[in-house]
Amino acid sequence: MGPTASGKTGLALHLAEHFPLEIVNADSVQVYRGMDIGSAKPTLQERQAIVHHLIDVTTPDDPFSAGRFRTAALEVIEDCHRRGVIPALVGGTGFYFRAVEQGIAEIPEVDAQIVAELNRRVCDEVGLACCYAQLQQVDPPWAARVEPGDRQRIVRGLSVYLASGQPLSYWQQLSCQQAPEGPALRICKLAIEWPREQLYARINQRFEQMLKEGFMEEVQGLLSRGYHGDLPAMRAVGYRALIGYLQGAYDLARAVELGQRDSRRYAKRQITWLKAEPGLQWLAPEGAKQAALDEVRAFLQFFKKK
């Protein structure tokens, strides 16, 4: 687990050199084919060296929900257990991890008219910023996990509140208090904790490196294949900023600035979520690989004795 650009993939690959381990992707963008550079997807060489699951599962116009991820991930986990292999979930998408460990919240259905009305208000009347401010008032926990520009999740939060009289975070918390269906999982949670300024510098540098590796061309290719900017996948961090540039909304310098800013904000939200994650072991960047080896060995040895 960990925020963007913290070194999750490198740490997982190191562990795979010492344990019978296969990687289960837990990044909500890496599940999409064609979204490679912007999602920092493991390279083909890395994927050939160590088995990776749940990468390139579907296309960007096919939303991959937490429910779909949970079903697919549990199938992979059970298969790994049958073969005597350790499944390692690697990624920074908190609701994917939560879906596997805690199950999926049973949220009341929302009438389509409510969603349509909210979308109309966002587009034609009060605007997205005002709707986000309303979300912050009625559901602060959900708003803290949502970007101010994420129309889909803003509308989702407001629509559940209007339909049920309770915030979306209430229903999610209610579900977490109930035992999830599925196998009981024993989990060792690890994350690398960088000083914030160092992490932000890594984020800025990585975004520039992505552009050198062809990130802009990747986005152009996705748009040319009909994957428009309103798709949830195409609103992912980094992609949205470059789409704005390609559509003439601002110049390249502004696109880079927005992409880096959005990535830093995303990392900040990830850290906030991780700080509240029970049982998570934070590792200092210096010596993280050895510390991770020690943690995993101790974890496996503990359950081996039982």
PDB file of C-alpha atoms in Angstrom:
ATOM      1  CA  MET A   1       0.000   0.000   0.000  1.00  0.00           C
ATOM      2  CA  GLY A   2       1.076   3.609  -0.201  1.00  0.00           C
ATOM      3  CA  PRO A   3       0.691   6.962  -1.923  1.00  0.00           C
ATOM      4  CA  THR A   4       1.581   7.514  -5.543  1.00  0.00           C
ATOM      5  CA  ALA A   5       5.322   7.550  -6.364  1.00  0.00           C
ATOM      6  CA  SER A   6       6.284   6.029  -2.999  1.00  0.00           C
ATOM      7  CA  GLY A   7       7.967   2.934  -4.450  1.00  0.00           C
ATOM      8  CA  LYS A   8       5.281   0.278  -4.034  1.00  0.00           C
ATOM      9  CA  THR A   9       6.112  -1.654  -7.205  1.00  0.00           C
ATOM     10  CA  GLY A  10       9.834  -1.759  -6.514  1.00  0.00           C
ATOM     11  CA  LEU A  11       9.240  -3.009  -2.988  1.00  0.00           C
ATOM     12  CA  ALA A  12       6.839  -5.715  -4.179  1.00  0.00           C
ATOM     13  CA  LEU A  13       9.291  -6.904  -6.832  1.00  0.00           C
ATOM     14  CA  HIS A  14      12.018  -7.114  -4.199  1.00  0.00           C
ATOM     15  CA  LEU A  15       9.803  -9.234  -1.945  1.00  0.00           C
ATOM     16  CA  ALA A  16       9.014 -11.488  -4.901  1.00  0.00           C
ATOM     17  CA  GLU A  17      12.719 -12.301  -5.176  1.00  0.00           C
ATOM     18  CA  HIS A  18      12.637 -13.812  -1.684  1.00  0.00           C
ATOM     19  CA  PHE A  19       9.162 -15.347  -1.351  1.00  0.00           C
ATOM     20  CA  PRO A  20       6.836 -17.416  -3.588  1.00  0.00           C
ATOM     21  CA  LEU A  21       4.797 -14.337  -4.360  1.00  0.00           C
ATOM     22  CA  GLU A  22       2.486 -13.112  -7.128  1.00  0.00           C
ATOM     23  CA  ILE A  23       1.335  -9.520  -7.433  1.00  0.00           C
ATOM     24  CA  VAL A  24      -2.350  -8.592  -7.458  1.00  0.00           C
ATOM     25  CA  ASN A  25      -2.827  -5.095  -8.858  1.00  0.00           C
ATOM     26  CA  ALA A  26      -4.850  -2.775  -6.615  1.00  0.00           C
ATOM     27  CA  ASP A  27      -4.612   0.377  -8.734  1.00  0.00           C
ATOM     28  CA  SER A  28      -7.895   1.535 -10.247  1.00  0.00           C
ATOM     29  CA  VAL A  29      -6.259   2.844 -13.452  1.00  0.00           C
ATOM     30  CA  GLN A  30      -3.892  -0.038 -14.159  1.00  0.00           C
ATOM     31  CA  VAL A  31      -6.909  -2.298 -14.744  1.00  0.00           C
ATOM     32  CA  TYR A  32      -7.492  -0.455 -18.057  1.00  0.00           C
ATOM     33  CA  ARG A  33      -5.793  -1.432 -21.293  1.00  0.00           C
ATOM     34  CA  GLY A  34      -3.939   1.396 -22.995  1.00  0.00           C
ATOM     35  CA  MET A  35      -3.518   3.442 -19.804  1.00  0.00           C
ATOM     36  CA  ASP A  36       0.078   2.421 -19.203  1.00  0.00           C
ATOM     37  CA  ILE A  37       2.409   5.369 -18.768  1.00  0.00           C
ATOM     38  CA  GLY A  38       0.054   7.626 -16.832  1.00  0.00           C
ATOM     39  CA  SER A  39      -0.783   4.870 -14.352  1.00  0.00           C
ATOM     40  CA  ALA A  40       2.875   3.877 -13.864  1.00  0.00           C
ATOM     41  CA  LYS A  41       1.937   0.358 -14.891  1.00  0.00           C
ATOM     42  CA  PRO A  42       4.684  -2.245 -14.306  1.00  0.00           C
ATOM     43  CA  THR A  43       6.809  -2.707 -17.403  1.00  0.00           C
ATOM     44  CA  LEU A  44       6.476  -5.744 -19.642  1.00  0.00           C
ATOM     45  CA  GLN A  45       9.851  -6.933 -18.368  1.00  0.00           C
ATOM     46  CA  GLU A  46       8.680  -6.683 -14.746  1.00  0.00           C
ATOM     47  CA  ARG A  47       5.462  -8.509 -15.560  1.00  0.00           C
ATOM     48  CA  GLN A  48       7.379 -11.280 -17.291  1.00  0.00           C
ATOM     49  CA  ALA A  49       9.695 -11.681 -14.305  1.00  0.00           C
ATOM     50  CA  ILE A  50       6.903 -11.858 -11.695  1.00  0.00           C
ATOM     51  CA  VAL A  51       3.305 -12.941 -12.275  1.00  0.00           C
ATOM     52  CA  HIS A  52       0.925  -9.954 -12.124  1.00  0.00           C
ATOM     53  CA  HIS A  53      -2.856 -10.240 -11.880  1.00  0.00           C
ATOM     54  CA  LEU A  54      -5.679  -7.767 -12.639  1.00  0.00           C
ATOM     55  CA  ILE A  55      -3.708  -5.575 -15.025  1.00  0.00           C
ATOM     56  CA  ASP A  56      -5.244  -4.748 -18.436  1.00  0.00           C
ATOM     57  CA  VAL A  57      -8.532  -6.310 -17.365  1.00  0.00           C
ATOM     58  CA  THR A  58     -10.830  -4.149 -19.464  1.00  0.00           C
ATOM     59  CA  THR A  59     -11.128  -1.018 -21.620  1.00  0.00           C
ATOM     60  CA  PRO A  60     -11.424   2.586 -20.380  1.00  0.00           C
ATOM     61  CA  ASP A  61     -15.110   2.788 -21.325  1.00  0.00           C
ATOM     62  CA  ASP A  62     -16.002  -0.123 -19.014  1.00  0.00           C
ATOM     63  CA  PRO A  63     -16.017   1.138 -15.396  1.00  0.00           C
ATOM     64  CA  PHE A  64     -14.313  -1.331 -13.058  1.00  0.00           C
ATOM     65  CA  SER A  65     -16.110  -0.944  -9.746  1.00  0.00           C
ATOM     66  CA  ALA A  66     -14.880  -1.906  -6.303  1.00  0.00           C
ATOM     67  CA  GLY A  67     -17.396  -4.739  -6.376  1.00  0.00           C
ATOM     68  CA  ARG A  68     -15.926  -6.139  -9.583  1.00  0.00           C
ATOM     69  CA  PHE A  69     -12.459  -5.762  -8.161  1.00  0.00           C
ATOM     70  CA  ARG A  70     -13.378  -7.593  -4.952  1.00  0.00           C
ATOM     71  CA  THR A  71     -14.838 -10.529  -6.872  1.00  0.00           C
ATOM     72  CA  ALA A  72     -11.834 -10.794  -9.181  1.00  0.00           C
ATOM     73  CA  ALA A  73      -9.269 -10.268  -6.424  1.00  0.00           C
ATOM     74  CA  LEU A  74     -10.779 -12.909  -4.136  1.00  0.00           C
ATOM     75  CA  GLU A  75     -10.702 -15.412  -7.001  1.00  0.00           C
ATOM     76  CA  VAL A  76      -7.003 -14.700  -7.547  1.00  0.00           C
ATOM     77  CA  ILE A  77      -6.258 -14.846  -3.814  1.00  0.00           C
ATOM     78  CA  GLU A  78      -8.000 -18.208  -3.432  1.00  0.00           C
ATOM     79  CA  ASP A  79      -6.173 -19.581  -6.480  1.00  0.00           C
ATOM     80  CA  CYS A  80      -2.833 -18.427  -5.060  1.00  0.00           C
ATOM     81  CA  HIS A  81      -3.598 -20.104  -1.750  1.00  0.00           C
ATOM     82  CA  ARG A  82      -4.441 -23.366  -3.493  1.00  0.00           C
ATOM     83  CA  ARG A  83      -1.089 -23.277  -5.276  1.00  0.00           C
ATOM     84  CA  GLY A  84       0.878 -22.358  -2.154  1.00  0.00           C
ATOM     85  CA  VAL A  85       1.667 -18.875  -3.464  1.00  0.00           C
ATOM     86  CA  ILE A  86       1.502 -15.624  -1.485  1.00  0.00           C
ATOM     87  CA  PRO A  87      -0.832 -13.037  -3.091  1.00  0.00           C
ATOM     88  CA  ALA A  88       0.463  -9.476  -2.644  1.00  0.00           C
ATOM     89  CA  LEU A  89      -1.998  -6.653  -3.301  1.00  0.00           C
ATOM     90  CA  VAL A  90      -0.009  -3.698  -4.627  1.00  0.00           C
ATOM     91  CA  GLY A  91      -1.473  -0.268  -5.305  1.00  0.00           C
ATOM     92  CA  GLY A  92      -2.790   2.940  -3.854  1.00  0.00           C
ATOM     93  CA  THR A  93      -6.545   2.656  -4.421  1.00  0.00           C
ATOM     94  CA  GLY A  94      -7.900   2.580  -0.904  1.00  0.00           C
ATOM     95  CA  PHE A  95     -11.430   1.517  -1.741  1.00  0.00           C
ATOM     96  CA  TYR A  96     -10.052  -1.527  -3.587  1.00  0.00           C
ATOM     97  CA  PHE A  97      -8.183  -2.654  -0.471  1.00  0.00           C
ATOM     98  CA  ARG A  98     -11.205  -1.925   1.686  1.00  0.00           C
ATOM     99  CA  ALA A  99     -13.472  -3.892  -0.645  1.00  0.00           C
ATOM    100  CA  VAL A 100     -11.283  -6.990  -0.328  1.00  0.00           C
ATOM    101  CA  GLU A 101     -10.887  -6.790   3.440  1.00  0.00           C
ATOM    102  CA  GLN A 102     -14.251  -5.409   4.547  1.00  0.00           C
ATOM    103  CA  GLY A 103     -16.686  -6.160   1.754  1.00  0.00           C
ATOM    104  CA  ILE A 104     -18.893  -3.804  -0.230  1.00  0.00           C
ATOM    105  CA  ALA A 105     -21.268  -1.316   1.335  1.00  0.00           C
ATOM    106  CA  GLU A 106     -24.957  -1.988   0.746  1.00  0.00           C
ATOM    107  CA  ILE A 107     -26.025   1.472  -0.368  1.00  0.00           C
ATOM    108  CA  PRO A 108     -29.682   2.335  -1.081  1.00  0.00           C
ATOM    109  CA  GLU A 109     -30.609   2.661  -4.729  1.00  0.00           C
ATOM    110  CA  VAL A 110     -30.881   6.172  -6.086  1.00  0.00           C
ATOM    111  CA  ASP A 111     -33.650   7.195  -8.446  1.00  0.00           C
ATOM    112  CA  ALA A 112     -32.305   8.062 -11.886  1.00  0.00           C
ATOM    113  CA  GLN A 113     -34.206  11.358 -11.806  1.00  0.00           C
ATOM    114  CA  ILE A 114     -32.185  12.508  -8.798  1.00  0.00           C
ATOM    115  CA  VAL A 115     -28.924  11.768 -10.611  1.00  0.00           C
ATOM    116  CA  ALA A 116     -30.147  13.493 -13.768  1.00  0.00           C
ATOM    117  CA  GLU A 117     -31.201  16.580 -11.812  1.00  0.00           C
ATOM    118  CA  LEU A 118     -27.853  16.792 -10.035  1.00  0.00           C
ATOM    119  CA  ASN A 119     -25.974  16.457 -13.316  1.00  0.00           C
ATOM    120  CA  ARG A 120     -28.126  19.236 -14.768  1.00  0.00           C
ATOM    121  CA  ARG A 121     -27.353  21.487 -11.804  1.00  0.00           C
ATOM    122  CA  VAL A 122     -23.645  20.794 -12.139  1.00  0.00           C
ATOM    123  CA  CYS A 123     -23.600  21.570 -15.852  1.00  0.00           C
ATOM    124  CA  ASP A 124     -26.224  24.265 -16.236  1.00  0.00           C
ATOM    125  CA  GLU A 125     -26.870  26.020 -12.939  1.00  0.00           C
ATOM    126  CA  VAL A 126     -24.770  26.224  -9.806  1.00  0.00           C
ATOM    127  CA  GLY A 127     -21.637  24.578 -11.182  1.00  0.00           C
ATOM    128  CA  LEU A 128     -19.335  21.865  -9.927  1.00  0.00           C
ATOM    129  CA  ALA A 129     -17.561  23.985  -7.305  1.00  0.00           C
ATOM    130  CA  CYS A 130     -20.840  24.817  -5.585  1.00  0.00           C
ATOM    131  CA  CYS A 131     -21.935  21.174  -5.615  1.00  0.00           C
ATOM    132  CA  TYR A 132     -18.613  20.156  -4.107  1.00  0.00           C
ATOM    133  CA  ALA A 133     -19.093  22.736  -1.347  1.00  0.00           C
ATOM    134  CA  GLN A 134     -22.527  21.237  -0.653  1.00  0.00           C
ATOM    135  CA  LEU A 135     -20.974  17.772  -0.478  1.00  0.00           C
ATOM    136  CA  GLN A 136     -18.436  19.042   2.060  1.00  0.00           C
ATOM    137  CA  GLN A 137     -21.330  20.208   4.239  1.00  0.00           C
ATOM    138  CA  VAL A 138     -23.494  17.070   4.099  1.00  0.00           C
ATOM    139  CA  ASP A 139     -20.775  14.402   3.901  1.00  0.00           C
ATOM    140  CA  PRO A 140     -17.312  15.633   4.987  1.00  0.00           C
ATOM    141  CA  PRO A 141     -15.705  12.141   5.097  1.00  0.00           C
ATOM    142  CA  TRP A 142     -16.723  11.351   1.513  1.00  0.00           C
ATOM    143  CA  ALA A 143     -15.819  14.848   0.299  1.00  0.00           C
ATOM    144  CA  ALA A 144     -12.318  14.426   1.755  1.00  0.00           C
ATOM    145  CA  ARG A 145     -11.817  11.418  -0.533  1.00  0.00           C
ATOM    146  CA  VAL A 146     -13.133  13.159  -3.657  1.00  0.00           C
ATOM    147  CA  GLU A 147     -11.324  15.604  -5.911  1.00  0.00           C
ATOM    148  CA  PRO A 148     -13.110  18.945  -6.430  1.00  0.00           C
ATOM    149  CA  GLY A 149     -13.210  18.189 -10.170  1.00  0.00           C
ATOM    150  CA  ASP A 150     -14.571  14.639  -9.919  1.00  0.00           C
ATOM    151  CA  ARG A 151     -18.136  15.203 -11.084  1.00  0.00           C
ATOM    152  CA  GLN A 152     -19.149  11.544 -10.969  1.00  0.00           C
ATOM    153  CA  ARG A 153     -18.206  11.023  -7.317  1.00  0.00           C
ATOM    154  CA  ILE A 154     -19.570  14.408  -6.238  1.00  0.00           C
ATOM    155  CA  VAL A 155     -22.911  13.569  -7.835  1.00  0.00           C
ATOM    156  CA  ARG A 156     -22.751  10.111  -6.287  1.00  0.00           C
ATOM    157  CA  GLY A 157     -22.309  11.515  -2.790  1.00  0.00           C
ATOM    158  CA  LEU A 158     -25.055  14.113  -3.118  1.00  0.00           C
ATOM    159  CA  SER A 159     -27.488  11.705  -4.776  1.00  0.00           C
ATOM    160  CA  VAL A 160     -27.189   9.108  -1.988  1.00  0.00           C
ATOM    161  CA  TYR A 161     -27.734  11.824   0.611  1.00  0.00           C
ATOM    162  CA  LEU A 162     -30.803  13.182  -1.169  1.00  0.00           C
ATOM    163  CA  ALA A 163     -32.269   9.719  -1.751  1.00  0.00           C
ATOM    164  CA  SER A 164     -31.697   8.238   1.706  1.00  0.00           C
ATOM    165  CA  GLY A 165     -31.345  11.167   4.073  1.00  0.00           C
ATOM    166  CA  GLN A 166     -27.980   9.786   5.181  1.00  0.00           C
ATOM    167  CA  PRO A 167     -24.517  10.536   3.761  1.00  0.00           C
ATOM    168  CA  LEU A 168     -22.736   7.968   1.636  1.00  0.00           C
ATOM    169  CA  SER A 169     -20.013   7.636   4.285  1.00  0.00           C
ATOM    170  CA  TYR A 170     -22.698   6.539   6.786  1.00  0.00           C
ATOM    171  CA  TRP A 171     -23.717   3.600   4.606  1.00  0.00           C
ATOM    172  CA  GLN A 172     -20.096   2.665   4.009  1.00  0.00           C
ATOM    173  CA  GLN A 173     -19.348   2.710   7.726  1.00  0.00           C
ATOM    174  CA  LEU A 174     -22.462   0.650   8.440  1.00  0.00           C
ATOM    175  CA  SER A 175     -21.261  -1.985   6.008  1.00  0.00           C
ATOM    176  CA  CYS A 176     -17.794  -2.029   7.584  1.00  0.00           C
ATOM    177  CA  GLN A 177     -19.361  -2.951  10.932  1.00  0.00           C
ATOM    178  CA  GLN A 178     -20.800  -6.113   9.406  1.00  0.00           C
ATOM    179  CA  ALA A 179     -18.714  -9.214   8.696  1.00  0.00           C
ATOM    180  CA  PRO A 180     -18.046  -9.409   4.930  1.00  0.00           C
ATOM    181  CA  GLU A 181     -18.886 -12.519   2.976  1.00  0.00           C
ATOM    182  CA  GLY A 182     -15.927 -14.479   1.685  1.00  0.00           C
ATOM    183  CA  PRO A 183     -12.826 -16.124   3.106  1.00  0.00           C
ATOM    184  CA  ALA A 184     -11.172 -14.899   6.306  1.00  0.00           C
ATOM    185  CA  LEU A 185      -7.958 -13.160   5.294  1.00  0.00           C
ATOM    186  CA  ARG A 186      -4.736 -12.754   7.242  1.00  0.00           C
ATOM    187  CA  ILE A 187      -3.115  -9.572   6.021  1.00  0.00           C
ATOM    188  CA  CYS A 188       0.301  -7.972   6.458  1.00  0.00           C
ATOM    189  CA  LYS A 189       0.039  -4.290   5.497  1.00  0.00           C
ATOM    190  CA  LEU A 190       3.167  -2.361   4.523  1.00  0.00           C
ATOM    191  CA  ALA A 191       3.745   1.171   3.206  1.00  0.00           C
ATOM    192  CA  ILE A 192       6.791   3.385   2.671  1.00  0.00           C
ATOM    193  CA  GLU A 193       6.561   6.688   4.548  1.00  0.00           C
ATOM    194  CA  TRP A 194       8.411   9.486   2.784  1.00  0.00           C
ATOM    195  CA  PRO A 195       8.800  12.978   4.236  1.00  0.00           C
ATOM    196  CA  ARG A 196       6.144  14.988   2.449  1.00  0.00           C
ATOM    197  CA  GLU A 197       8.500  17.334   0.615  1.00  0.00           C
ATOM    198  CA  GLN A 198      10.550  14.417  -0.686  1.00  0.00           C
ATOM    199  CA  LEU A 199       7.421  12.599  -1.822  1.00  0.00           C
ATOM    200  CA  TYR A 200       6.154  15.698  -3.625  1.00  0.00           C
ATOM    201  CA  ALA A 201       9.515  16.092  -5.367  1.00  0.00           C
ATOM    202  CA  ARG A 202       9.313  12.459  -6.504  1.00  0.00           C
ATOM    203  CA  ILE A 203       5.795  13.065  -7.798  1.00  0.00           C
ATOM    204  CA  ASN A 204       6.822  16.149  -9.780  1.00  0.00           C
ATOM    205  CA  GLN A 205       9.835  14.371 -11.248  1.00  0.00           C
ATOM    206  CA  ARG A 206       7.845  11.293 -12.190  1.00  0.00           C
ATOM    207  CA  PHE A 207       5.221  13.329 -14.033  1.00  0.00           C
ATOM    208  CA  GLU A 208       7.940  14.959 -16.128  1.00  0.00           C
ATOM    209  CA  GLN A 209       9.476  11.546 -16.791  1.00  0.00           C
ATOM    210  CA  MET A 210       6.102  10.202 -17.906  1.00  0.00           C
ATOM    211  CA  LEU A 211       5.893  12.973 -20.506  1.00  0.00           C
ATOM    212  CA  LYS A 212       9.353  12.036 -21.794  1.00  0.00           C
ATOM    213  CA  GLU A 213       8.208   8.413 -22.071  1.00  0.00           C
ATOM    214  CA  GLY A 214       5.193   9.321 -24.216  1.00  0.00           C
ATOM    215  CA  PHE A 215       2.358  10.113 -21.795  1.00  0.00           C
ATOM    216  CA  MET A 216       0.976  12.828 -24.082  1.00  0.00           C
ATOM    217  CA  GLU A 217       0.956  10.458 -27.052  1.00  0.00           C
ATOM    218  CA  GLU A 218      -0.773   7.847 -24.909  1.00  0.00           C
ATOM    219  CA  VAL A 219      -3.580  10.281 -24.092  1.00  0.00           C
ATOM    220  CA  GLN A 220      -3.860  11.342 -27.745  1.00  0.00           C
ATOM    221  CA  GLY A 221      -4.161   7.696 -28.741  1.00  0.00           C
ATOM    222  CA  LEU A 222      -6.916   7.053 -26.204  1.00  0.00           C
ATOM    223  CA  LEU A 223      -8.895  10.072 -27.413  1.00  0.00           C
ATOM    224  CA  SER A 224      -8.450   9.048 -31.054  1.00  0.00           C
ATOM    225  CA  ARG A 225      -9.926   5.641 -30.219  1.00  0.00           C
ATOM    226  CA  GLY A 226     -13.073   7.292 -28.909  1.00  0.00           C
ATOM    227  CA  TYR A 227     -12.376   7.276 -25.172  1.00  0.00           C
ATOM    228  CA  HIS A 228     -13.674  10.756 -24.379  1.00  0.00           C
ATOM    229  CA  GLY A 229     -12.710  12.898 -21.428  1.00  0.00           C
ATOM    230  CA  ASP A 230     -15.970  12.414 -19.524  1.00  0.00           C
ATOM    231  CA  LEU A 231     -15.331   8.717 -18.927  1.00  0.00           C
ATOM    232  CA  PRO A 232     -14.446   8.008 -15.273  1.00  0.00           C
ATOM    233  CA  ALA A 233     -11.203   6.306 -16.321  1.00  0.00           C
ATOM    234  CA  MET A 234     -10.162   9.282 -18.448  1.00  0.00           C
ATOM    235  CA  ARG A 235     -10.655  11.640 -15.507  1.00  0.00           C
ATOM    236  CA  ALA A 236      -7.863   9.860 -13.635  1.00  0.00           C
ATOM    237  CA  VAL A 237      -5.083  11.978 -12.167  1.00  0.00           C
ATOM    238  CA  GLY A 238      -2.717  13.170 -14.888  1.00  0.00           C
ATOM    239  CA  TYR A 239      -4.935  12.165 -17.786  1.00  0.00           C
ATOM    240  CA  ARG A 240      -7.455  14.910 -17.096  1.00  0.00           C
ATOM    241  CA  ALA A 241      -4.765  17.601 -17.141  1.00  0.00           C
ATOM    242  CA  LEU A 242      -3.365  16.482 -20.497  1.00  0.00           C
ATOM    243  CA  ILE A 243      -6.825  16.163 -22.031  1.00  0.00           C
ATOM    244  CA  GLY A 244      -7.448  19.812 -21.154  1.00  0.00           C
ATOM    245  CA  TYR A 245      -4.256  20.796 -22.971  1.00  0.00           C
ATOM    246  CA  LEU A 246      -5.101  18.703 -26.033  1.00  0.00           C
ATOM    247  CA  GLN A 247      -8.541  20.307 -26.156  1.00  0.00           C
ATOM    248  CA  GLY A 248      -7.001  23.794 -26.089  1.00  0.00           C
ATOM    249  CA  ALA A 249      -8.058  24.808 -22.583  1.00  0.00           C
ATOM    250  CA  TYR A 250      -4.513  25.893 -21.597  1.00  0.00           C
ATOM    251  CA  ASP A 251      -0.875  25.592 -22.631  1.00  0.00           C
ATOM    252  CA  LEU A 252       1.546  22.749 -21.932  1.00  0.00           C
ATOM    253  CA  ALA A 253       3.187  24.454 -18.962  1.00  0.00           C
ATOM    254  CA  ARG A 254      -0.206  24.787 -17.294  1.00  0.00           C
ATOM    255  CA  ALA A 255      -1.008  21.148 -18.082  1.00  0.00           C
ATOM    256  CA  VAL A 256       2.195  20.019 -16.371  1.00  0.00           C
ATOM    257  CA  GLU A 257       1.454  22.268 -13.411  1.00  0.00           C
ATOM    258  CA  LEU A 258      -2.069  20.850 -13.070  1.00  0.00           C
ATOM    259  CA  GLY A 259      -0.926  17.264 -13.502  1.00  0.00           C
ATOM    260  CA  GLN A 260       1.695  17.616 -10.801  1.00  0.00           C
ATOM    261  CA  ARG A 261      -0.672  19.501  -8.495  1.00  0.00           C
ATOM    262  CA  ASP A 262      -3.424  16.911  -8.881  1.00  0.00           C
ATOM    263  CA  SER A 263      -0.933  14.114  -8.225  1.00  0.00           C
ATOM    264  CA  ARG A 264       0.260  15.799  -5.027  1.00  0.00           C
ATOM    265  CA  ARG A 265      -3.304  16.319  -3.849  1.00  0.00           C
ATOM    266  CA  TYR A 266      -4.088  12.695  -4.582  1.00  0.00           C
ATOM    267  CA  ALA A 267      -1.065  11.602  -2.557  1.00  0.00           C
ATOM    268  CA  LYS A 268      -2.207  13.776   0.342  1.00  0.00           C
ATOM    269  CA  ARG A 269      -5.623  12.095   0.345  1.00  0.00           C
ATOM    270  CA  GLN A 270      -3.988   8.675   0.132  1.00  0.00           C
ATOM    271  CA  ILE A 271      -1.799   9.463   3.140  1.00  0.00           C
ATOM    272  CA  THR A 272      -4.807  10.665   5.135  1.00  0.00           C
ATOM    273  CA  TRP A 273      -6.575   7.380   4.421  1.00  0.00           C
ATOM    274  CA  LEU A 274      -3.492   5.291   5.188  1.00  0.00           C
ATOM    275  CA  LYS A 275      -2.906   7.027   8.528  1.00  0.00           C
ATOM    276  CA  ALA A 276      -6.284   5.700   9.649  1.00  0.00           C
ATOM    277  CA  GLU A 277      -5.700   2.190   8.313  1.00  0.00           C
ATOM    278  CA  PRO A 278      -5.523  -0.317  11.197  1.00  0.00           C
ATOM    279  CA  GLY A 279      -2.530  -2.624  11.345  1.00  0.00           C
ATOM    280  CA  LEU A 280      -0.469  -0.788   8.732  1.00  0.00           C
ATOM    281  CA  GLN A 281       3.300  -0.946   9.215  1.00  0.00           C
ATOM    282  CA  TRP A 282       5.092   2.182   8.004  1.00  0.00           C
ATOM    283  CA  LEU A 283       8.609   1.722   6.649  1.00  0.00           C
ATOM    284  CA  ALA A 284      11.283   4.410   6.396  1.00  0.00           C
ATOM    285  CA  PRO A 285      12.596   4.809   2.826  1.00  0.00           C
ATOM    286  CA  GLU A 286      16.131   4.029   3.974  1.00  0.00           C
ATOM    287  CA  GLY A 287      16.235   0.302   4.569  1.00  0.00           C
ATOM    288  CA  ALA A 288      12.634  -0.235   3.454  1.00  0.00           C
ATOM    289  CA  LYS A 289      13.461  -3.376   1.480  1.00  0.00           C
ATOM    290  CA  GLN A 290      15.139  -5.131   4.395  1.00  0.00           C
ATOM    291  CA  ALA A 291      12.464  -3.954   6.815  1.00  0.00           C
ATOM    292  CA  ALA A 292       9.763  -5.314   4.519  1.00  0.00           C
ATOM    293  CA  LEU A 293      11.546  -8.670   4.311  1.00  0.00           C
ATOM    294  CA  ASP A 294      11.722  -8.821   8.107  1.00  0.00           C
ATOM    295  CA  GLU A 295       8.042  -7.928   8.496  1.00  0.00           C
ATOM    296  CA  VAL A 296       6.882 -10.533   5.989  1.00  0.00           C
ATOM    297  CA  ARG A 297       9.120 -13.245   7.443  1.00  0.00           C
ATOM    298  CA  ALA A 298       7.800 -12.553  10.948  1.00  0.00           C
ATOM    299  CA  PHE A 299       4.224 -12.517   9.682  1.00  0.00           C
ATOM    300  CA  LEU A 300       4.578 -15.853   7.888  1.00  0.00           C
ATOM    301  CA  GLN A 301       6.431 -17.442  10.787  1.00  0.00           C
ATOM    302  CA  PHE A 302       3.744 -16.374  13.254  1.00  0.00           C
ATOM    303  CA  PHE A 303       0.955 -18.073  11.318  1.00  0.00           C
ATOM    304  CA  LYS A 304       3.115 -21.076  10.496  1.00  0.00           C
ATOM    305  CA  LYS A 305       3.330 -21.837  14.221  1.00  0.00           C
ATOM    306  CA  LYS A 306      -0.450 -21.715  14.628  1.00  0.00           C
TER     307      LYS A 306
END
